[in-house]
JSON list of C-alpha atoms and ligand atoms in Angstrom, two decimals:
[
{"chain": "A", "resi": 799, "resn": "UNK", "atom": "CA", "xyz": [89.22, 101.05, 107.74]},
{"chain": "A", "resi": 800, "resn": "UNK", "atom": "CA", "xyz": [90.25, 102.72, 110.78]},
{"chain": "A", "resi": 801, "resn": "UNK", "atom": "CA", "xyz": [93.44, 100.66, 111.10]},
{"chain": "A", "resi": 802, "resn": "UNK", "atom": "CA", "xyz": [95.87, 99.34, 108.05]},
{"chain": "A", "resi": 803, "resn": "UNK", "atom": "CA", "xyz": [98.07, 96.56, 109.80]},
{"chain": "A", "resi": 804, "resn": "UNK", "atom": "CA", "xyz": [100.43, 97.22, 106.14]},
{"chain": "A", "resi": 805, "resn": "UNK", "atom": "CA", "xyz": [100.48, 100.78, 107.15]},
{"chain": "A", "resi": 806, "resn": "UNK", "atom": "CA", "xyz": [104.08, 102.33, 108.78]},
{"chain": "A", "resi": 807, "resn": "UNK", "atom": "CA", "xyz": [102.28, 105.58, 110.61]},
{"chain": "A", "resi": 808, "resn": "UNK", "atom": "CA", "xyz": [99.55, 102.72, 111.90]},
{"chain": "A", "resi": 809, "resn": "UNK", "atom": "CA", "xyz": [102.57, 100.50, 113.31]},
{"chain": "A", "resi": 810, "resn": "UNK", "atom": "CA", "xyz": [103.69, 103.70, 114.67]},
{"chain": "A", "resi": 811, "resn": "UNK", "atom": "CA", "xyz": [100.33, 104.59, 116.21]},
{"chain": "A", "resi": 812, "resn": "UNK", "atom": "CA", "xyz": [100.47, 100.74, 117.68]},
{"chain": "A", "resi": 813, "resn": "UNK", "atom": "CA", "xyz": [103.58, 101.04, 119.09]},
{"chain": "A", "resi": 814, "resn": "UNK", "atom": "CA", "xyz": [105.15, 98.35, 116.54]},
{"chain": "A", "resi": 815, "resn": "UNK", "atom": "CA", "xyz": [107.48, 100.47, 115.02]},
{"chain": "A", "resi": 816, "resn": "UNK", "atom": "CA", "xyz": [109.43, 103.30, 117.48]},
{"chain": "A", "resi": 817, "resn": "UNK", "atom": "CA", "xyz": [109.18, 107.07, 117.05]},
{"chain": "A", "resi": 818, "resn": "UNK", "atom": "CA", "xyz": [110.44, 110.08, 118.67]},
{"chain": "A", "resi": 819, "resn": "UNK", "atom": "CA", "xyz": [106.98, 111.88, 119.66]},
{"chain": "A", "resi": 820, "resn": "UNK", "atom": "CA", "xyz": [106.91, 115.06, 121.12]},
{"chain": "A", "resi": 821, "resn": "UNK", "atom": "CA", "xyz": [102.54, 114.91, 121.43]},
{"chain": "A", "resi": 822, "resn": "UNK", "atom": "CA", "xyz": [99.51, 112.27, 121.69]},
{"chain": "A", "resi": 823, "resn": "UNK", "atom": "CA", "xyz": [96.46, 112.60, 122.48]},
{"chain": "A", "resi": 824, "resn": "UNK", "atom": "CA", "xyz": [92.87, 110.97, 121.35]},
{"chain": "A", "resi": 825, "resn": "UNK", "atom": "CA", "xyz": [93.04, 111.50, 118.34]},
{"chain": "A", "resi": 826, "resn": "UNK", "atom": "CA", "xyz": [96.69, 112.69, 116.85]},
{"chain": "A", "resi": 827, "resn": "UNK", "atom": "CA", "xyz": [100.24, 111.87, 117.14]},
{"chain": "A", "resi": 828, "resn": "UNK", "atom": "CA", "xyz": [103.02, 113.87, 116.12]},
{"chain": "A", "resi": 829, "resn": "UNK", "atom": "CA", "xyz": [106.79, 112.26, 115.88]},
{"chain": "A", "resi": 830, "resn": "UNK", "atom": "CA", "xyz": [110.00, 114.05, 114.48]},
{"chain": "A", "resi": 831, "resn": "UNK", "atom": "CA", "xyz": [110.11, 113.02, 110.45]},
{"chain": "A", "resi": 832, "resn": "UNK", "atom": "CA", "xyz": [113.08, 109.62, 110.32]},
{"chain": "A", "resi": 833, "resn": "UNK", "atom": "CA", "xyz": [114.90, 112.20, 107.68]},
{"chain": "A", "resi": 834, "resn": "UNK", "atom": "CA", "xyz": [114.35, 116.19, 108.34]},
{"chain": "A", "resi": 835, "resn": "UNK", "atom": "CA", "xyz": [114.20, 118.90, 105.88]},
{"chain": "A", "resi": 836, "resn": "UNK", "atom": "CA", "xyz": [115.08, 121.26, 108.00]},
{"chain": "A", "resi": 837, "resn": "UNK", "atom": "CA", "xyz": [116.37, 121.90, 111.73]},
{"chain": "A", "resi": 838, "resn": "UNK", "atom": "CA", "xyz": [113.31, 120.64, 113.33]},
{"chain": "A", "resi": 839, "resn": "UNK", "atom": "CA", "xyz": [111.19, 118.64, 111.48]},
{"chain": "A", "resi": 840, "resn": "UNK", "atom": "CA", "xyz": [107.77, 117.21, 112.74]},
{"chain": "A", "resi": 841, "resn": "UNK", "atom": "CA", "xyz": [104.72, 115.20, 111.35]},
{"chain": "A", "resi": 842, "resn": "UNK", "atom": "CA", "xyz": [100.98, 115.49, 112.73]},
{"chain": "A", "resi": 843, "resn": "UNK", "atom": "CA", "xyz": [99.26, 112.65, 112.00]},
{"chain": "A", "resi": 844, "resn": "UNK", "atom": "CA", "xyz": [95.68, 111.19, 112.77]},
{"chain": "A", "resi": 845, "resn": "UNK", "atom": "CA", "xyz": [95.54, 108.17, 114.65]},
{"chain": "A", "resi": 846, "resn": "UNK", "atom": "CA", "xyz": [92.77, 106.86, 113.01]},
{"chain": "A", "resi": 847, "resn": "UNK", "atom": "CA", "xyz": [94.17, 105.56, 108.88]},
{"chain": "A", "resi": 848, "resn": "UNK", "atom": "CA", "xyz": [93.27, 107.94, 106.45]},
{"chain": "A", "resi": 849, "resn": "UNK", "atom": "CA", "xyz": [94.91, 107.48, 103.20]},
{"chain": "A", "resi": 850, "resn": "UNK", "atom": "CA", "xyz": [95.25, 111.04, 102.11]},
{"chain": "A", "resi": 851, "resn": "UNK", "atom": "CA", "xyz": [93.61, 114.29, 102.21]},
{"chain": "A", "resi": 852, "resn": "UNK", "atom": "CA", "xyz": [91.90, 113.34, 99.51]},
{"chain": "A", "resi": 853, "resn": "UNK", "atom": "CA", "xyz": [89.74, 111.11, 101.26]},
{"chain": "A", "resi": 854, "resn": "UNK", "atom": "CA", "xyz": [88.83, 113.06, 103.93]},
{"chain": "A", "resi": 855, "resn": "UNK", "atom": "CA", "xyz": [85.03, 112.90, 104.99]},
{"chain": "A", "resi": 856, "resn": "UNK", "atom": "CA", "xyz": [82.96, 115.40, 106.87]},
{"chain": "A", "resi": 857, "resn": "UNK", "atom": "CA", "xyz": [83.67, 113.21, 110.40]},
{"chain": "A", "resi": 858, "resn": "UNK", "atom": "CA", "xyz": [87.07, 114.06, 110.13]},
{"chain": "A", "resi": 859, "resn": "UNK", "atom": "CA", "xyz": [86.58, 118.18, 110.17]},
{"chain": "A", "resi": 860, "resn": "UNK", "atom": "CA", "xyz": [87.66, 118.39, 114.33]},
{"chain": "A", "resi": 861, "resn": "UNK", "atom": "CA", "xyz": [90.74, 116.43, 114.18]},
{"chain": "A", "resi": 862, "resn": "UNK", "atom": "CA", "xyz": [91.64, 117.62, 110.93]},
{"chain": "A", "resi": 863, "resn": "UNK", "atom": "CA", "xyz": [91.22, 121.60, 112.17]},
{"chain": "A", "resi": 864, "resn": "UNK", "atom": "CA", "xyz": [93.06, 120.28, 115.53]},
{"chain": "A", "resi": 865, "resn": "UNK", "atom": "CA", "xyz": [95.92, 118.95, 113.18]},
{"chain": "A", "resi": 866, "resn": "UNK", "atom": "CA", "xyz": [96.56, 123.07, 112.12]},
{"chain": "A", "resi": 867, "resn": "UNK", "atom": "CA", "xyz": [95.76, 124.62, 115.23]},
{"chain": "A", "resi": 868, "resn": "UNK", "atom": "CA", "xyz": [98.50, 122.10, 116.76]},
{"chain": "A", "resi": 869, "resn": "UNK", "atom": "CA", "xyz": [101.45, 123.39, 114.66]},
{"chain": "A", "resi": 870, "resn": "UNK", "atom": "CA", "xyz": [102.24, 126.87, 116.08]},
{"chain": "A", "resi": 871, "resn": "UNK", "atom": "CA", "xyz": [102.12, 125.31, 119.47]},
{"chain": "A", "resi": 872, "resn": "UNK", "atom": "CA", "xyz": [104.71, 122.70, 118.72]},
{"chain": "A", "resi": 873, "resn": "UNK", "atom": "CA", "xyz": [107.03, 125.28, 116.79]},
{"chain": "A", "resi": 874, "resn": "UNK", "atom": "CA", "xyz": [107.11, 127.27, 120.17]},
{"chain": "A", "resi": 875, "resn": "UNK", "atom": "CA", "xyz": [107.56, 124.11, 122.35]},
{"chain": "A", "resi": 876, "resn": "UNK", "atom": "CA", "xyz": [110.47, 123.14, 120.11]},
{"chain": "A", "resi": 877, "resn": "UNK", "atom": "CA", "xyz": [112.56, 126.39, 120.07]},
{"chain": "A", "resi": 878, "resn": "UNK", "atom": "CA", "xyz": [111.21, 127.66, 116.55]},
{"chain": "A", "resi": 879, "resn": "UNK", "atom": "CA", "xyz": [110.66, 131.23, 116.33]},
{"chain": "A", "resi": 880, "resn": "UNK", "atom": "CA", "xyz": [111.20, 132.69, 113.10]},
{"chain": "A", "resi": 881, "resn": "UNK", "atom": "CA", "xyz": [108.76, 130.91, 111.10]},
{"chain": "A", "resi": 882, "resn": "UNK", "atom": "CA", "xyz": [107.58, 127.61, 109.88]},
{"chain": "A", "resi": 883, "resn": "UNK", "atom": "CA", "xyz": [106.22, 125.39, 106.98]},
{"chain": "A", "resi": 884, "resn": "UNK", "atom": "CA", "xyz": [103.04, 123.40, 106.87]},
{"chain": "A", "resi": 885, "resn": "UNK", "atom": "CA", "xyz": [102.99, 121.30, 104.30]},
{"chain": "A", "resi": 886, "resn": "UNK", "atom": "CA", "xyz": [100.66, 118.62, 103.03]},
{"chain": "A", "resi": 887, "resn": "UNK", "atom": "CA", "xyz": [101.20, 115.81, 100.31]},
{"chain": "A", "resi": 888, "resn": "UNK", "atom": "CA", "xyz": [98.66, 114.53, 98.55]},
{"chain": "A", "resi": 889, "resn": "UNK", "atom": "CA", "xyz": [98.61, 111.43, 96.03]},
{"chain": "A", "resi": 890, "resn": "UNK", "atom": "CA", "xyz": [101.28, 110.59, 93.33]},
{"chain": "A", "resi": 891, "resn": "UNK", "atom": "CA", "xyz": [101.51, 114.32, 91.81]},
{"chain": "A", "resi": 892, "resn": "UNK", "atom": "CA", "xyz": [101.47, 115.82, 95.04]},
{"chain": "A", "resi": 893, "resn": "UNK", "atom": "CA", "xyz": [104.34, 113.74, 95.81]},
{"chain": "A", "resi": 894, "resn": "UNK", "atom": "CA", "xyz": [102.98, 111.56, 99.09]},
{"chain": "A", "resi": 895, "resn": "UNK", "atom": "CA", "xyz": [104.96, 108.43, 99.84]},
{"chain": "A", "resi": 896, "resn": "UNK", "atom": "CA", "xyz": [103.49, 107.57, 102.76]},
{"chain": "A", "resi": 897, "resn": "UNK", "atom": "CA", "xyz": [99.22, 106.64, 102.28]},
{"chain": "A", "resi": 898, "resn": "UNK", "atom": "CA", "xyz": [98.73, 107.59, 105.48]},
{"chain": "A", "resi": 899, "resn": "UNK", "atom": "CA", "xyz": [97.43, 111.18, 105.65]},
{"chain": "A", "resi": 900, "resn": "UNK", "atom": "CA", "xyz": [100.14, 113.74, 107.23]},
{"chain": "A", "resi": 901, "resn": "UNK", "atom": "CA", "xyz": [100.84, 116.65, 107.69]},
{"chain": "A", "resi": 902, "resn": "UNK", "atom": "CA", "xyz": [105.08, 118.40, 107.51]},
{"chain": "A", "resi": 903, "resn": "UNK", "atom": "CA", "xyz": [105.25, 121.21, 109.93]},
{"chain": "A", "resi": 904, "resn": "UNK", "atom": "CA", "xyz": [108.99, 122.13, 109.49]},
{"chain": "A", "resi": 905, "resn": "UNK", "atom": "CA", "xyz": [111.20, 125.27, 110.70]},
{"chain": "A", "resi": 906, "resn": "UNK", "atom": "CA", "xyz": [114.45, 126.63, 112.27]},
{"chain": "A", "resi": 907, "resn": "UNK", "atom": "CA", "xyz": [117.29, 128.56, 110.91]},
{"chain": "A", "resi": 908, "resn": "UNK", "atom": "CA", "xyz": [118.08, 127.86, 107.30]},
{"chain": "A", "resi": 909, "resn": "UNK", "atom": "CA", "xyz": [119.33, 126.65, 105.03]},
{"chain": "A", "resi": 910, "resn": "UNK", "atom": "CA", "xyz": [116.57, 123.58, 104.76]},
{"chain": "A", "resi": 911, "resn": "UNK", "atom": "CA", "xyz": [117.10, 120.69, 102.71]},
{"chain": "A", "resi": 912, "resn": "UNK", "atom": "CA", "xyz": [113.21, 121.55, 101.23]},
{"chain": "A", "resi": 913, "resn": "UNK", "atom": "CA", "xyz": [111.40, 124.41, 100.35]},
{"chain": "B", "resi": 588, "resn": "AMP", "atom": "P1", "xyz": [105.40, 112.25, 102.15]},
{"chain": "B", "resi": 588, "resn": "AMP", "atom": "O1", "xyz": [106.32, 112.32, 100.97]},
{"chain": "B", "resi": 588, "resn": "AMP", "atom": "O2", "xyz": [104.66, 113.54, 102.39]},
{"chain": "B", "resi": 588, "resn": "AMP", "atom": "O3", "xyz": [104.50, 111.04, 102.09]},
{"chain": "B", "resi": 588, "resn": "AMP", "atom": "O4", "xyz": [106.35, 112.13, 103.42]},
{"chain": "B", "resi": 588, "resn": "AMP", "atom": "C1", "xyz": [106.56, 110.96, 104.14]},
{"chain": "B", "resi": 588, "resn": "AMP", "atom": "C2", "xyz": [107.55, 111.31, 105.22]},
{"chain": "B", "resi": 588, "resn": "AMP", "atom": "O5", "xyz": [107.56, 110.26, 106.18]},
{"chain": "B", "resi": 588, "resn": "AMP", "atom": "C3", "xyz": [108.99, 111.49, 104.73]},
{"chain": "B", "resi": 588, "resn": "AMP", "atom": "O6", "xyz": [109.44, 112.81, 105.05]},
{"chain": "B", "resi": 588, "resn": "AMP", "atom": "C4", "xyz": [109.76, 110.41, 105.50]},
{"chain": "B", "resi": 588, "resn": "AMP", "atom": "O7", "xyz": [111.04, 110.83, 105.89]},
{"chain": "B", "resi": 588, "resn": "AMP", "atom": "C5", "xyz": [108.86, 110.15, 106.70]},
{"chain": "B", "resi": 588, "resn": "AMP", "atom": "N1", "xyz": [108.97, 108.85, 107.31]},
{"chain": "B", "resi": 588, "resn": "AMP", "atom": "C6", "xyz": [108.91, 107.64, 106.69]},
{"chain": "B", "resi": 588, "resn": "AMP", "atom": "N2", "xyz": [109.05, 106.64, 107.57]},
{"chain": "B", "resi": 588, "resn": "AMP", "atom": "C7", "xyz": [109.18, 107.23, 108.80]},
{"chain": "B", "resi": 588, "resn": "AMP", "atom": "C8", "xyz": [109.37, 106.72, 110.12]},
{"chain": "B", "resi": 588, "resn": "AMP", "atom": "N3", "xyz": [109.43, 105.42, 110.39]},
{"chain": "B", "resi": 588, "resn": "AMP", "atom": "N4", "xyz": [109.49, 107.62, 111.14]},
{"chain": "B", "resi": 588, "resn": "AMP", "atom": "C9", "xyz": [109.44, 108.95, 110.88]},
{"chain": "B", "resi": 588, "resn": "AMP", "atom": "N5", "xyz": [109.26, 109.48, 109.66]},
{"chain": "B", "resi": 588, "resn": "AMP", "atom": "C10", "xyz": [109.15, 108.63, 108.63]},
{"chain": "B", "resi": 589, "resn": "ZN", "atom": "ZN1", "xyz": [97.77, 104.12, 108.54]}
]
């Protein structure tokens, strides 16, 4: 399924539900996270549905590489430059809410709420 119409991040992808983005492009959108951890809190997602990282298939490798390569870039286009987090959930022990595959990139001065 490329698209789940139950799916917040798709409604987000669709326009349906509003975000603050700060980057789109063919394949990945990345909006500030509704409640931060930390000074500047972002999420990289796919735009195509992918429940987790557990389900990833070979197919996915580019946008899934593109989704790390990404992060420095928006650190440094937000102001971040003492470090960051990248952080991926993953099913119910790896405590994902949202069954739409993400990725937390997360930074500023601390404290942070997480991690
Ligand atoms: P996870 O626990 O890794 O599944 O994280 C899901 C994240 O999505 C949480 O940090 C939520 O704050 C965030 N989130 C949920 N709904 C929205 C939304 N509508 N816009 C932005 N972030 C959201
Ligand atoms: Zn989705």
């Amino acid at each position: 399924m490329s698209h789940d119409p139950q799916c917040i991040f798709c409604k987000i992808v669709a326009g349906h539900i509003p975000s603050k983005k700060v980057h789109e492009d063919d394949e990945l959108l990345v909006f500030h996270d509704i409640h931060p951890w930390a000074p500047v809190h972002l999420l990289v997602i796919p735009k195509v549905h992918v429940a987790s990282l557990a389900d990833i298939e070979p197919e996915h490798q580019q946008w899934l590489g593109k989704m790390l390569s990404l992060a420095p870039k928006l650190m440094k286009q937000q102001g971040v430059t003492n470090g960051f987090r990248t952080v991926i959930n993953t099913g119910a022990d790896g405590g994902q809410e949202v069954y739409h595959l993400h990725m937390h990139v997360y930074g500023g001065p601390r404290p942070w709420a997480k991690g």
